CSV table of C-alpha atoms in Angstrom, one decimal:
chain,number,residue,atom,x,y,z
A,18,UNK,CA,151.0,57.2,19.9
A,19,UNK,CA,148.0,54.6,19.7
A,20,UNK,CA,149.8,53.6,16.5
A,21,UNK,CA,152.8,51.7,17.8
A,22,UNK,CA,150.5,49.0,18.8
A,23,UNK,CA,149.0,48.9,15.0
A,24,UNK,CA,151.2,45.8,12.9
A,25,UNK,CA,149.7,48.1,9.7
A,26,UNK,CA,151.7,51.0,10.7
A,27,UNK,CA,155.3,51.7,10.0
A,28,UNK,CA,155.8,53.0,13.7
A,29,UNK,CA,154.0,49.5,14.7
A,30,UNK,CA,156.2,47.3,12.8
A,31,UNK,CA,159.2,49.0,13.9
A,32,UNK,CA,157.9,48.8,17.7
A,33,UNK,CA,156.6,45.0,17.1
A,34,UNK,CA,160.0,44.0,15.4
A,35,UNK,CA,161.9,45.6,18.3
A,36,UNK,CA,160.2,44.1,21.2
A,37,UNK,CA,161.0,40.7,19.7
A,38,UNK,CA,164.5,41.4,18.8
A,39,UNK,CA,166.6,43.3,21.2
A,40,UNK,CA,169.3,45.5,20.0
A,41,UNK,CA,168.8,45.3,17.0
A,42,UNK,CA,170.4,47.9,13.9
A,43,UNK,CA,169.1,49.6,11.4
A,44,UNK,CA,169.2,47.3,8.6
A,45,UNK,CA,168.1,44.6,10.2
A,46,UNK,CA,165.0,46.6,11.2
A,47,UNK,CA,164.4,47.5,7.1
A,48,UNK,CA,164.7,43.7,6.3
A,49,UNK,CA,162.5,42.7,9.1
A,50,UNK,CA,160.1,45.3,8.7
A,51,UNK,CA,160.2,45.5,4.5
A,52,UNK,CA,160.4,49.0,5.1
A,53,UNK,CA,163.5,51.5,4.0
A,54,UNK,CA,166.0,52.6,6.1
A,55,UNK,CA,165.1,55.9,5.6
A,56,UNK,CA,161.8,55.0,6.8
A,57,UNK,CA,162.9,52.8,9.8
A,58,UNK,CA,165.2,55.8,10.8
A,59,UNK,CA,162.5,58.4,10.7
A,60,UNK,CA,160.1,55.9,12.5
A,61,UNK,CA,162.7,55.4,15.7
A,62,UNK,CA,163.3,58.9,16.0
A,63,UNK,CA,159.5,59.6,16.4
A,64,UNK,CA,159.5,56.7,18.6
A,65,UNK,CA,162.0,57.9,20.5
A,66,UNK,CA,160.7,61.6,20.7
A,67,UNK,CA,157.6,59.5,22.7
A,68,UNK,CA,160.2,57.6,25.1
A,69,UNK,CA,159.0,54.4,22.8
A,70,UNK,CA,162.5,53.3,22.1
A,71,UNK,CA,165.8,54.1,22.7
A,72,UNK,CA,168.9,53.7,21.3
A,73,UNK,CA,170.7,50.8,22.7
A,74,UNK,CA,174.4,52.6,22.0
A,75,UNK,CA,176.5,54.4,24.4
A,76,UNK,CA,177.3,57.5,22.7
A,77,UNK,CA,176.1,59.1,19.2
A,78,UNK,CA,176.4,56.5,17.4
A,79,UNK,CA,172.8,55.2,17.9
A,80,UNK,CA,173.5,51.5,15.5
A,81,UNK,CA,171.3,49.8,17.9
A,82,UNK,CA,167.6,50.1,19.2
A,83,UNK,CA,165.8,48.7,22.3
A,84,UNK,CA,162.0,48.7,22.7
A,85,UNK,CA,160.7,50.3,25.8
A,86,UNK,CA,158.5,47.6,27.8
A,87,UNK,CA,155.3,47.6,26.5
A,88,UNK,CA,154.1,47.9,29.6
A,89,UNK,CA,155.4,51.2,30.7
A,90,UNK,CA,154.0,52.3,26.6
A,91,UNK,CA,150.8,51.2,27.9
A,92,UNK,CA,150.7,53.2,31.0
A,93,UNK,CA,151.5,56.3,29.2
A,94,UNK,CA,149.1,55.9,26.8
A,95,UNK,CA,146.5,55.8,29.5
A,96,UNK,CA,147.7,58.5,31.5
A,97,UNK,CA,148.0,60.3,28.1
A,98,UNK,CA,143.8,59.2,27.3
A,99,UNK,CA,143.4,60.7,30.8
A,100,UNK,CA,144.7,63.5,30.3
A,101,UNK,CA,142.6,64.1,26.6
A,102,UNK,CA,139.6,63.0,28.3
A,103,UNK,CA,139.2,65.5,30.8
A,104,UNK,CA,140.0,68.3,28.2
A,105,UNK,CA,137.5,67.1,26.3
A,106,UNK,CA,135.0,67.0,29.2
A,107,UNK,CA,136.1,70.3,29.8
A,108,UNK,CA,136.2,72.2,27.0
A,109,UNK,CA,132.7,70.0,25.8
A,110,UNK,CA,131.1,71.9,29.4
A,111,UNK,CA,132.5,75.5,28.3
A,112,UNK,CA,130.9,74.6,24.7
A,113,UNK,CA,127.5,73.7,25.7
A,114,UNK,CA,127.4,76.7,28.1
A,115,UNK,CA,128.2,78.4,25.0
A,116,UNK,CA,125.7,76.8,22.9
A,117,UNK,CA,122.7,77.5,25.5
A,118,UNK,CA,124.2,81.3,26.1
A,119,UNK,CA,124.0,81.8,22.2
A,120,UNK,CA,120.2,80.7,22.4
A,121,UNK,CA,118.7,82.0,25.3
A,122,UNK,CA,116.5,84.4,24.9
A,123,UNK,CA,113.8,86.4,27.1
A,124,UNK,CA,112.3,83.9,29.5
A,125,UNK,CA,114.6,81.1,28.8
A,126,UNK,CA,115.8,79.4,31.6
A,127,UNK,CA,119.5,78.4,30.5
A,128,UNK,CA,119.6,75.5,32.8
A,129,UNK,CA,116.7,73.5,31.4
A,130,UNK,CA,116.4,72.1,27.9
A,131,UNK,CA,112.9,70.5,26.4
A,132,UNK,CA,113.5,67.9,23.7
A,133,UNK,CA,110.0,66.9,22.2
A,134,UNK,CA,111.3,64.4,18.8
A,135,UNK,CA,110.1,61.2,20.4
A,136,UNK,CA,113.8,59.8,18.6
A,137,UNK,CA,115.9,61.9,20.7
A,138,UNK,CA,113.6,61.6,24.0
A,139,UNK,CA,114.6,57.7,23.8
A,140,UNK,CA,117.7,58.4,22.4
A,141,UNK,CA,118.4,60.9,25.7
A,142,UNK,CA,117.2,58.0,28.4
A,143,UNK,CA,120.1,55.7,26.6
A,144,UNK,CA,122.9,57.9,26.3
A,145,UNK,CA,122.2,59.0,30.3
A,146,UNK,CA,123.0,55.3,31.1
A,147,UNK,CA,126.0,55.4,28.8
A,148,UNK,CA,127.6,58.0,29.9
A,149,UNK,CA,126.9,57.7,34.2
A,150,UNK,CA,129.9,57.5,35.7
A,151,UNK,CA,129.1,57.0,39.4
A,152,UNK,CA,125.1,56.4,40.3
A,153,UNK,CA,122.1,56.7,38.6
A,154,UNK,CA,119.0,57.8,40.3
A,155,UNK,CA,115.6,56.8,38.8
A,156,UNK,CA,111.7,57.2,39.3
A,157,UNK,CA,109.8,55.3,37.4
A,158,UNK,CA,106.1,55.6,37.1
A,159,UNK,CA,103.4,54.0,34.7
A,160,UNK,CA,102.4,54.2,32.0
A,161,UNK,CA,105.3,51.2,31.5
A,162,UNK,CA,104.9,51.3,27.4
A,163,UNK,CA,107.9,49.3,26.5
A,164,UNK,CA,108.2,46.2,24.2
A,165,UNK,CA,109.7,43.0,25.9
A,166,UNK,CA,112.8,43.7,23.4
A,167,UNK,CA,113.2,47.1,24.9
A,168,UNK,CA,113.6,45.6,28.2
A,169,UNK,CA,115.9,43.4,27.3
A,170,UNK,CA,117.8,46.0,25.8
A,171,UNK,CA,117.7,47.8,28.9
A,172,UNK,CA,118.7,45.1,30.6
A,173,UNK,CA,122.0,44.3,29.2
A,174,UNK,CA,123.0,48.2,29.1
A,175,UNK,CA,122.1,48.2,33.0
A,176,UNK,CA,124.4,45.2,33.7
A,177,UNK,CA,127.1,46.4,31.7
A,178,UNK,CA,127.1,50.1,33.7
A,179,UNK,CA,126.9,48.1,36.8
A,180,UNK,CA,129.6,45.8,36.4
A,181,UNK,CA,131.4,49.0,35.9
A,182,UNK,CA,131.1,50.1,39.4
A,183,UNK,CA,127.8,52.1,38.4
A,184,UNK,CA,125.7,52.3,41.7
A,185,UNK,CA,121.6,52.1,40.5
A,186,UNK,CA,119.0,53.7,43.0
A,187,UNK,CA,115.1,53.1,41.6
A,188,UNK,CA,112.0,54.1,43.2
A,189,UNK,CA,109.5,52.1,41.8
A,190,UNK,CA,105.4,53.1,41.4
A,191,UNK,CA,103.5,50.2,43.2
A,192,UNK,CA,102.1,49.2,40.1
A,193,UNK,CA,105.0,48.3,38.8
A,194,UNK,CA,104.4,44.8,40.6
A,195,UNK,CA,101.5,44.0,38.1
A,196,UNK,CA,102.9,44.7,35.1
A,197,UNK,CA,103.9,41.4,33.4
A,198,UNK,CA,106.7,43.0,31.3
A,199,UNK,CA,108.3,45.6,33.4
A,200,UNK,CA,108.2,43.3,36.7
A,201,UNK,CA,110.3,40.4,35.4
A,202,UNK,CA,113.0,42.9,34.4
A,203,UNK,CA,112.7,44.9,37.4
A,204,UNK,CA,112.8,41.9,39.3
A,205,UNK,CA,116.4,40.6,37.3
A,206,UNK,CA,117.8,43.9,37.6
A,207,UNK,CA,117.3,44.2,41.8
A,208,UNK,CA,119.3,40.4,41.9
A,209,UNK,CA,122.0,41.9,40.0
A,210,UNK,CA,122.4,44.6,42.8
A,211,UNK,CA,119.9,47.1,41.9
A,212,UNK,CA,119.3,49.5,45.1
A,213,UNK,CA,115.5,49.5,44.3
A,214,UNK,CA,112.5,50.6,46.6
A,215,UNK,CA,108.3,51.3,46.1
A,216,UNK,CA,106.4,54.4,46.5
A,217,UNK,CA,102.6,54.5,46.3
A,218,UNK,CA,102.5,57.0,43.8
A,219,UNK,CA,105.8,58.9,43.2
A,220,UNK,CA,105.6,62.6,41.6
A,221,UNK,CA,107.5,62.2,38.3
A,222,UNK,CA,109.4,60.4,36.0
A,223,UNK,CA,113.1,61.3,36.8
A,224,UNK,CA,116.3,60.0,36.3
A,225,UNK,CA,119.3,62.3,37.5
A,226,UNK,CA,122.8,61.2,36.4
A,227,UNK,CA,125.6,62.0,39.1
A,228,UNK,CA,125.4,65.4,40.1
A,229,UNK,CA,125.5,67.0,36.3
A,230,UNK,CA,122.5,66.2,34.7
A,231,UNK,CA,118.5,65.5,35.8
A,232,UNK,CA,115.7,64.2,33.0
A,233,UNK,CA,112.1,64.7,33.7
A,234,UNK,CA,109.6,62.9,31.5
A,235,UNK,CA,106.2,63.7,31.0
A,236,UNK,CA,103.1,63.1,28.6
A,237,UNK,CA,103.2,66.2,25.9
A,238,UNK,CA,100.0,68.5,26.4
A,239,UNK,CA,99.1,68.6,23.0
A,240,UNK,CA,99.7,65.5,21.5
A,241,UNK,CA,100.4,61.9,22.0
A,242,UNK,CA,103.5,61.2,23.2
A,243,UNK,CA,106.5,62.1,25.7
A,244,UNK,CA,108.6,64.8,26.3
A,245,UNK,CA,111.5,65.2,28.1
A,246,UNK,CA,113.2,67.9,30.4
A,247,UNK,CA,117.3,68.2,30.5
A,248,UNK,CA,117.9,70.0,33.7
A,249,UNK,CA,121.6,70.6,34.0
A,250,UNK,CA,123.4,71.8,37.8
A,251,UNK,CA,121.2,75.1,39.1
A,252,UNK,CA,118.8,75.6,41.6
A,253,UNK,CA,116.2,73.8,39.6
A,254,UNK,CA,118.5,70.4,39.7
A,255,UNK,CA,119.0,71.1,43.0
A,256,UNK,CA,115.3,70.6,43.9
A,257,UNK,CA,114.9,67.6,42.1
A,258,UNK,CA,117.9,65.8,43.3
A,259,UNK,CA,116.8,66.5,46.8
A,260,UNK,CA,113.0,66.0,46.2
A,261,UNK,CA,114.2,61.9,45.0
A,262,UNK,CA,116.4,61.7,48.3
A,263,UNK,CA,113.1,62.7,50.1
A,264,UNK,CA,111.3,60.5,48.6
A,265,UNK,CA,114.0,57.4,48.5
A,266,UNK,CA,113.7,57.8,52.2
A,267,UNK,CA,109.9,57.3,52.5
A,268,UNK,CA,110.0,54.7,50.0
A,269,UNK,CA,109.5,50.8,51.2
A,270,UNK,CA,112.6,48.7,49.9
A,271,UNK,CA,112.2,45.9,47.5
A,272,UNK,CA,113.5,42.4,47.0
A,273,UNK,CA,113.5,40.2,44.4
A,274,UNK,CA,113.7,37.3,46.9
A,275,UNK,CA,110.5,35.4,47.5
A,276,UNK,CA,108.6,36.8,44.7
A,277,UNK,CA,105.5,34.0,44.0
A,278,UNK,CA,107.3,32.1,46.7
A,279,UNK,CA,103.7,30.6,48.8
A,280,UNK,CA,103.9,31.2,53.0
A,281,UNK,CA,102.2,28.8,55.3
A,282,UNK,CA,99.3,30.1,57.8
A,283,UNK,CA,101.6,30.8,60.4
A,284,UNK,CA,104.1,33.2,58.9
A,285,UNK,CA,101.0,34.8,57.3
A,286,UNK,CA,99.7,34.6,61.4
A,287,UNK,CA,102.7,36.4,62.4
A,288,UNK,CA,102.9,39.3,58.9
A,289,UNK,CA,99.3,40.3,60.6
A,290,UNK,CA,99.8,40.8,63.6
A,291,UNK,CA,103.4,42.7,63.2
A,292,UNK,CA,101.2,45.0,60.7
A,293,UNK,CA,99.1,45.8,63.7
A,294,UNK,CA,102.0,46.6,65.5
A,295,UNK,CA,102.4,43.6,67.9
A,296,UNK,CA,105.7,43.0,70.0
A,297,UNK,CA,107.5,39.5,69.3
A,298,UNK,CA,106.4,38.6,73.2
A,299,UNK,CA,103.0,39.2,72.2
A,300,UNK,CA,103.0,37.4,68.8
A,301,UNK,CA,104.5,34.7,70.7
A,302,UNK,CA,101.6,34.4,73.2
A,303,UNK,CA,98.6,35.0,70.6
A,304,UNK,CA,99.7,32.2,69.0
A,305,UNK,CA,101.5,29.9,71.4
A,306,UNK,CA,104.6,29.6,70.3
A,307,UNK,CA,107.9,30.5,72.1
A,308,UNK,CA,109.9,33.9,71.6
A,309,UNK,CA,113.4,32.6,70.1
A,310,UNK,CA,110.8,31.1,67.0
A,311,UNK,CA,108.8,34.1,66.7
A,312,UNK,CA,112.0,36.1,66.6
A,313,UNK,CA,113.8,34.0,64.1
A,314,UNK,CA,111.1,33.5,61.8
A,315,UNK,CA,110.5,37.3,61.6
A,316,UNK,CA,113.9,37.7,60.6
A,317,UNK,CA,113.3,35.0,58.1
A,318,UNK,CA,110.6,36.9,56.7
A,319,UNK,CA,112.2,40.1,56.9
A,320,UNK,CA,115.0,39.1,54.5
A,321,UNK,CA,112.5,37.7,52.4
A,322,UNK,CA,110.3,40.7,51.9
A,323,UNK,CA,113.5,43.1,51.9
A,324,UNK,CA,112.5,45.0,54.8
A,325,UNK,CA,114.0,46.6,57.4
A,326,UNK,CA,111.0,47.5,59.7
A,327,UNK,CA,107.8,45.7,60.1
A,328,UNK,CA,105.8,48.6,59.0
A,329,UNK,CA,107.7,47.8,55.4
A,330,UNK,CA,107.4,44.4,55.9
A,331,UNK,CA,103.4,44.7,56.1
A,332,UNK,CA,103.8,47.1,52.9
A,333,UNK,CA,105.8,44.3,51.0
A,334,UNK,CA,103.6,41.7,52.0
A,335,UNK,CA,100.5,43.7,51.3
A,336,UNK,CA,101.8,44.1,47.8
A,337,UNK,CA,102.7,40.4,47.4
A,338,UNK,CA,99.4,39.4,48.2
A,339,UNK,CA,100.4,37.3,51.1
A,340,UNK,CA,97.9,39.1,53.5
């Protein structure tokens, strides 16, 4: 059907000559076309078997054809792709699950796959992001091995899946913050609308795509190198995915706002003493100054440090070096 939008194709040059010339016979359609009646005929009755075109005749006599808007042959055609997409998605599930049911043997769990190639362990971190459809949940944790090309790389495929409607949630190790090549791109990717937040020292390297598919990576045991851990839906992917929601609740949220960005003595005055869990009233007597400015400049520096408590807000600014 895809064809009728093709100028190479004989159903194409039919369909382009008729949307640009209503009613229009037979022979007219050959000498427009350069094709042979005979072939024009057999073209519009396919066409016609795909409610492309219709005959423009009252009766049998069928001398004249009308194009169907294009339009409306659009909107089939994506129904019709949605249609063969989910097949596919469903018949490529009951495939793998016979793939892994061919191969499992005695103490195989059929939900988890290793893949140790170091080709198809980047290869599997690409095509996860490719192929998200809703959110993407990530831990990253050193070491943060990448070239400045591979973040850049990253990058783009990131801002292409989230201009998509792809929701990105990353929990971030606390080193991340000193790395000079991960940082900037983390700090890029959390302005475009990255959901992104710090742990201490987070568990594992994950990355769980929707509610289908979860990837561990870890260092291989006997050899340099990574290897990486396909856990597909079973009680296994169930642990994981709740084990990042745990953590994505103790994590401390990150902005990119404010990053290098110099405070003066007194918002570094007031960052102190909210760490040590002092009331705005009593920042506001400690250092003289009245309640609506100590309120408003904690909000400022709230926003700044992306935080929504102070006891995040000491983290951030901890991490920031501005205490």
């Amino acid at each position: 059907m895809h064809d009728v939008f093709d100028p190479d194709s004989a159903r194409g040059r039919v369909y382009r000559f008729l949307v640009a010339h209503p009613h229009t016979s037979v022979p007219r359609l050959a000498a427009g076309t350069g094709l042979s009646e005979t072939a024009v005929r057999a073209a519009l009755e396919e066409l016609a078997a795909e409610d492309i075109a219709v005959t423009a005749d009252s009766g049998k006599a069928r001398s004249r054809w009308e194009a169907v808007p294009p339009t409306q042959v659009v909107e089939a055609l994506l129904r019709r792709d949605d249609v063969v997409r989910t097949a596919l998605r469903r018949t490529g599930t009951e495939m793998e699950r016979l793939y892994r049911s061919a191969r499992r043997d005695a103490g195989h769990y059929e939900a988890l796959e290793v893949v140790e190639d170091p080709a198809r362990v980047l290869a599997v971190s690409r095509q996860l992001q490719q192929s998200v459809r809703h959110q993407l949940r990530v831990i990253d944790v050193p070491p943060y091995s990448g070239t400045t090309d591979h973040y850049l790389a990253q990058e783009a495929l990131q801002r292409e899946r989230m201009a998509a409607g792809v929701v990105y949630r990353a929990i971030y190790h606390g080193s991340a913050f000193d790395d000079p090549i991960a940082w900037p791109n983390m700090a890029r990717m959390i302005e475009a609308g990255e959901q992104a937040r710090t742990l201490d020292d987070p568990p594992m390297k994950l990355a769980i795509r929707d509610s289908d598919l979860a990837v561990v990576t870890l260092a291989a045991d006997d050899r340099p190198g990574l290897v990486s851990l396909l856990v597909r839906p079973s009680g296994l992917f169930q642990a994981l995915s709740h084990t990042f929601e745990s953590l994505w609740k103790l994590a401390v949220p990150v902005s990119a706002a404010g990053i290098g960005t110099p405070i003066d003595a007194r918002d570094r005055q007031i960052l102190t003493l909210m760490a040590s869990g002092a009331t705005d009233d009593a920042i506001a007597r400690h250092l003289g100054l009245g309640r609506r400015t100590v309120v408003r400049r904690v909000s400022a520096l709230l926003v700044s440090l992306g935080a929504t408590t102070r006891f995040q807000a000491g983290v951030q600014a901890a991490r920031r070096g501005w205490l």
